[in-house]
PDB file of C-alpha atoms in Angstrom:
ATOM      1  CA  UNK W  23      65.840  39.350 -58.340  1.00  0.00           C
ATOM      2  CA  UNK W  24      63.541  40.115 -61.052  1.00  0.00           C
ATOM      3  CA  UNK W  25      59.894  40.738 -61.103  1.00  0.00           C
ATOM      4  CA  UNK W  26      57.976  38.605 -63.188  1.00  0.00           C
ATOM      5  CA  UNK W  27      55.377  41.293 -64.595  1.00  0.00           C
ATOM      6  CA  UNK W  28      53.704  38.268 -67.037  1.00  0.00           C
ATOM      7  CA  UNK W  29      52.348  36.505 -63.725  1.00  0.00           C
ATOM      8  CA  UNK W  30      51.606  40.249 -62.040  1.00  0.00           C
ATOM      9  CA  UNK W  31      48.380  39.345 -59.849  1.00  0.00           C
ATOM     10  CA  UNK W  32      46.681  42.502 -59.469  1.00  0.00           C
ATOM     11  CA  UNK W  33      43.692  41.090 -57.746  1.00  0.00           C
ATOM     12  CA  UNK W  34      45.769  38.877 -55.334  1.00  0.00           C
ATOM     13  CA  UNK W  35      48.218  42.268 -54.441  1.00  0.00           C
ATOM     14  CA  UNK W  36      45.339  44.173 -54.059  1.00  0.00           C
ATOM     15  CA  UNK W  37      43.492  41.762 -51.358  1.00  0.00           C
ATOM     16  CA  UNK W  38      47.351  41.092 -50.075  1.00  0.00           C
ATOM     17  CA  UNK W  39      47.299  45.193 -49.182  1.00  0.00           C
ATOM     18  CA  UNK W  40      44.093  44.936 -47.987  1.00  0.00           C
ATOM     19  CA  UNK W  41      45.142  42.100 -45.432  1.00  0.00           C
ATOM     20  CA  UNK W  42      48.509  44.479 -44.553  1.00  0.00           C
ATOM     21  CA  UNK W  43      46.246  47.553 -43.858  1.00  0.00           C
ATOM     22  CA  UNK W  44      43.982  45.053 -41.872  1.00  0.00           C
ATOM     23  CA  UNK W  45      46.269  43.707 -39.766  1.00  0.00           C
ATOM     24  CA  UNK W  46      48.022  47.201 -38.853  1.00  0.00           C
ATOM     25  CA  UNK W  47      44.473  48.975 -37.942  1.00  0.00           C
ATOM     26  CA  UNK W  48      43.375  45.705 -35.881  1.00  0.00           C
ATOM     27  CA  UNK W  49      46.911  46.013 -33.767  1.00  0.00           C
ATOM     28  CA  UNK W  50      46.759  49.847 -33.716  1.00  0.00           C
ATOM     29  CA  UNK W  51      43.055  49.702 -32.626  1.00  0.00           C
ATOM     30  CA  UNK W  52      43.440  46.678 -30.288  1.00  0.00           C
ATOM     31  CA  UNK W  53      46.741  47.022 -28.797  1.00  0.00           C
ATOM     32  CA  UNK W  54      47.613  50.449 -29.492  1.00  0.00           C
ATOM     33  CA  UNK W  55      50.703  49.386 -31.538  1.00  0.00           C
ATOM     34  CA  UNK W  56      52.329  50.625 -34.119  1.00  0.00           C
ATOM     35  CA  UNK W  57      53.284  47.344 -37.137  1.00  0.00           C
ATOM     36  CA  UNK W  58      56.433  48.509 -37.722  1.00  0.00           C
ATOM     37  CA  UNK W  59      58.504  45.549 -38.144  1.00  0.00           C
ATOM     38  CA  UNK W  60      61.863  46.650 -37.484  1.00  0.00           C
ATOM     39  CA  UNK W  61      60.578  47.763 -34.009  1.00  0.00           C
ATOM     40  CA  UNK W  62      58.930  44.812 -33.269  1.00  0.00           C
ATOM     41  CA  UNK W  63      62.069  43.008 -34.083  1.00  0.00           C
ATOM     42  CA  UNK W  64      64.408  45.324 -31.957  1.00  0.00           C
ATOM     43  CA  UNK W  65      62.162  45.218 -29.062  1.00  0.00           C
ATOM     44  CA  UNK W  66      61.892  41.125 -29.215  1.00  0.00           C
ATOM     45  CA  UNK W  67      66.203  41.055 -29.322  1.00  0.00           C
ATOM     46  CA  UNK W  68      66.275  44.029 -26.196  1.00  0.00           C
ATOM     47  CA  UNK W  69      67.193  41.690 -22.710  1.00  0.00           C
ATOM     48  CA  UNK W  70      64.543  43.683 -20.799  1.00  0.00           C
ATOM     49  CA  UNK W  71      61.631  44.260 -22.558  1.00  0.00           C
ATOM     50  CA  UNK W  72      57.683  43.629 -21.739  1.00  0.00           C
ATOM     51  CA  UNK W  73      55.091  42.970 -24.033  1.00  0.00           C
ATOM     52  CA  UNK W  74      57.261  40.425 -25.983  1.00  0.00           C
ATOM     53  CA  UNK W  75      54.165  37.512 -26.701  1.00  0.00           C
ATOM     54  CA  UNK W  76      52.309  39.685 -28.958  1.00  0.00           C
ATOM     55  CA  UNK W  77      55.319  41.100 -30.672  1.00  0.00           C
ATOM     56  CA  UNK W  78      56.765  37.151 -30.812  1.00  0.00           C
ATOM     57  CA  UNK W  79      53.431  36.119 -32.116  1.00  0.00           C
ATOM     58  CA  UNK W  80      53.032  39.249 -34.562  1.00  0.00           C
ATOM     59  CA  UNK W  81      56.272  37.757 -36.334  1.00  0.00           C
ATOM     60  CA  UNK W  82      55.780  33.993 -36.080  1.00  0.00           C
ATOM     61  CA  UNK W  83      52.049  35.155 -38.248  1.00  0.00           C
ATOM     62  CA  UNK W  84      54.071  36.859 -40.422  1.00  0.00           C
ATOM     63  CA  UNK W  85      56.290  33.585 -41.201  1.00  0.00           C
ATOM     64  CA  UNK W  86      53.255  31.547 -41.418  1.00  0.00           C
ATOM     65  CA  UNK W  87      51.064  32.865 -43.199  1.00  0.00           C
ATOM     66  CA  UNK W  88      52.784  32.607 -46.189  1.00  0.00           C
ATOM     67  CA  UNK W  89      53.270  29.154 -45.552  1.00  0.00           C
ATOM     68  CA  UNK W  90      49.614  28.890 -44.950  1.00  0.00           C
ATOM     69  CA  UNK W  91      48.715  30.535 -48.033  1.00  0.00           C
ATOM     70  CA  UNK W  92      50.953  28.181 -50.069  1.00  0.00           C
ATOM     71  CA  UNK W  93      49.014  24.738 -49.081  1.00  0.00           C
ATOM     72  CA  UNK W  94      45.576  26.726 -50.799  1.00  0.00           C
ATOM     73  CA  UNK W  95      47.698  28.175 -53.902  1.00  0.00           C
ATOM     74  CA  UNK W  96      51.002  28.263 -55.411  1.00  0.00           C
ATOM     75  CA  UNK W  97      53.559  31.296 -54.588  1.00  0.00           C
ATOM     76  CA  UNK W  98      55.474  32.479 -57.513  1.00  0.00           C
ATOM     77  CA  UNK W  99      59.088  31.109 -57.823  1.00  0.00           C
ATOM     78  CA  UNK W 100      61.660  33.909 -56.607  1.00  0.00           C
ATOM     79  CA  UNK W 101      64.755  33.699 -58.039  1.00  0.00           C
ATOM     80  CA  UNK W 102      67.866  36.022 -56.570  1.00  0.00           C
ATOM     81  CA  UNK W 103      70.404  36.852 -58.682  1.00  0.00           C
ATOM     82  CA  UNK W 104      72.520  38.595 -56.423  1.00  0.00           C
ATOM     83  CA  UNK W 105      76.052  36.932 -54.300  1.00  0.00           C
ATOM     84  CA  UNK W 106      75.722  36.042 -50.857  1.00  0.00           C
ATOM     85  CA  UNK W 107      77.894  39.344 -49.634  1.00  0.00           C
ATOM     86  CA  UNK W 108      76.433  41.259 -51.722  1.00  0.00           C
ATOM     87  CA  UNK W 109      73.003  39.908 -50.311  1.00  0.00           C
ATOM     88  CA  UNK W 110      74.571  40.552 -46.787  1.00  0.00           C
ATOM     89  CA  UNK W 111      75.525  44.109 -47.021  1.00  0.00           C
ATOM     90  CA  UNK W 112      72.424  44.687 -48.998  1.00  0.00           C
ATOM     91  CA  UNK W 113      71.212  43.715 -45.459  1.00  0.00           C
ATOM     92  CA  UNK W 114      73.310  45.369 -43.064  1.00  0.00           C
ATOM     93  CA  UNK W 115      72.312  48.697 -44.856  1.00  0.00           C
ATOM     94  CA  UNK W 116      68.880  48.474 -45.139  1.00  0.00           C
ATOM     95  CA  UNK W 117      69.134  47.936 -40.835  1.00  0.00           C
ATOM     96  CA  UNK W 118      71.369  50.683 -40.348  1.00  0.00           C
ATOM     97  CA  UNK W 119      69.022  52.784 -42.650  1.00  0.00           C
ATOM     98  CA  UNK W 120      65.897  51.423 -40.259  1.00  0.00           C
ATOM     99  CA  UNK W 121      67.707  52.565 -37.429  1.00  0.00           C
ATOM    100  CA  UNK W 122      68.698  55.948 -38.511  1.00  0.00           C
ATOM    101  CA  UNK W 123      65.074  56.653 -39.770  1.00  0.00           C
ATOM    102  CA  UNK W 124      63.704  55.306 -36.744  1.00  0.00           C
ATOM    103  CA  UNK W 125      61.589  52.709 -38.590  1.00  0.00           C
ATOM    104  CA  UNK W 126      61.441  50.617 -41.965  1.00  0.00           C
ATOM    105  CA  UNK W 127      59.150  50.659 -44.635  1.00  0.00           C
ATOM    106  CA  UNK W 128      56.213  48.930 -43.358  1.00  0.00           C
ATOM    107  CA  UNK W 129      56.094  51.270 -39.854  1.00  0.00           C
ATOM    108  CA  UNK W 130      56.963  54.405 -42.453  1.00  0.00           C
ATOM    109  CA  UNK W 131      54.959  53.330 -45.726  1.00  0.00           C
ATOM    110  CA  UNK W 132      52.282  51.663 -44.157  1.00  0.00           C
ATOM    111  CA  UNK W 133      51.646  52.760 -40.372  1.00  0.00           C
ATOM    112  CA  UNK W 134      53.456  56.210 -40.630  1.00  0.00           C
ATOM    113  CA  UNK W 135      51.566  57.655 -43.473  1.00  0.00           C
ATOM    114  CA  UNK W 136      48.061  56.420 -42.139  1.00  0.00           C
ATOM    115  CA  UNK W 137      48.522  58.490 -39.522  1.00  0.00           C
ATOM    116  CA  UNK W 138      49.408  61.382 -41.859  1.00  0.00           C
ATOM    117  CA  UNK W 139      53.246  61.454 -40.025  1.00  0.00           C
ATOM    118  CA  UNK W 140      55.310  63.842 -41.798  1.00  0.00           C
ATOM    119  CA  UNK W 141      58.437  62.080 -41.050  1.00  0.00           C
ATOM    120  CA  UNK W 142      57.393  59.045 -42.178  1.00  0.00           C
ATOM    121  CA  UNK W 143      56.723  60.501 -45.301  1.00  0.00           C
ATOM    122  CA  UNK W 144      59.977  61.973 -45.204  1.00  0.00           C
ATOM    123  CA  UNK W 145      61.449  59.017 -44.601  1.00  0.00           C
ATOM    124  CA  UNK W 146      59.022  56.631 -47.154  1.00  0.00           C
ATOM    125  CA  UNK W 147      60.042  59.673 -49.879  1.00  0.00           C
ATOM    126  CA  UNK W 148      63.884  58.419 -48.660  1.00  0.00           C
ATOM    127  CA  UNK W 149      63.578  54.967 -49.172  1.00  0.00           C
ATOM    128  CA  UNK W 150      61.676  55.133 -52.845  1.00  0.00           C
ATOM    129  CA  UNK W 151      64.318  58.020 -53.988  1.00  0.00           C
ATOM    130  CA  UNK W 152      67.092  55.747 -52.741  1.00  0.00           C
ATOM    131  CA  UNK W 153      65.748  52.524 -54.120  1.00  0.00           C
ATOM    132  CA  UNK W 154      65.398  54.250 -57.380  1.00  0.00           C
ATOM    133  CA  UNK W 155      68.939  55.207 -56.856  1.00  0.00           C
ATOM    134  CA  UNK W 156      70.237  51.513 -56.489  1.00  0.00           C
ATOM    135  CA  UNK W 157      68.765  49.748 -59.435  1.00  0.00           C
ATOM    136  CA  UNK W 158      69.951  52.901 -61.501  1.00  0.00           C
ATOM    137  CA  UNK W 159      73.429  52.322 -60.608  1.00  0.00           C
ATOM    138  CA  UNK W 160      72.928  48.396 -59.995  1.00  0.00           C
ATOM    139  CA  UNK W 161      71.527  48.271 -63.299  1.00  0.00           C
ATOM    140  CA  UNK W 162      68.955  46.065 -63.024  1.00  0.00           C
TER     141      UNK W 162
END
């Protein structure tokens, strides 16, 4: 994958943030739910679970809204260099990792250090030092 910095959309990222922060205030405020996605995800897949229609909807937005946002404007083209296996244990690491931190980057990054969490900022410190790490040694 490689970013495209000549097509960077600052405005566009900045509104796109802006709609993140949004939608994980409305929830908190609202529902009293934390947007991490991981969870959300785990608690849709557990047999005996309640509160699965917001959490199913929550996702199905997330899947949509992109498509949405494509009939008003173009997305950039994304273009993934990486294998298939590589792409799948890329995968199976990053949910292990969610699961050992207890979260992912969006209930971390974006929920976890709104509400000033220390271990979320532990753990978003965690994910940027070992991302860093990867594309050293991947180098990309």
């Amino acid at each position: 994958m490689t970013i495209d910095i000549a097509h960077f959309t600052p405005l566009q990222s900045f509104l796109g943030g802006l709609l993140i922060g949004a939608a994980v205030w409305v929830l908190l405020l609202f529902c009293g739910r934390v947007a991490g996605i991981s969870g959300i995800l785990g608690r849709i897949l557990a047999p005996a679970t309640k509160d699965k229609v917001w959490q199913l909807a929550f996702l199905i937005g997330m899947v949509l809204a992109p498509l949405l946002y494509r009939l008003a404007a173009p997305l950039p083209e994304i273009e993934i260099a990486a294998s298939w296996p590589l792409l799948l244990i890329a995968g199976l690491l990053v949910g292990i990792g969610t699961r050992y931190a207890s979260g992912c980057t969006s209930g971390h990054g974006v929920c976890g250090l709104a509400r000033l969490s220390q271990r979320s900022l532990a753990a978003t410190a965690t994910f940027i030092i070992t991302a860093m790490i990867t594309v050293w040694v991947m180098g990309a």
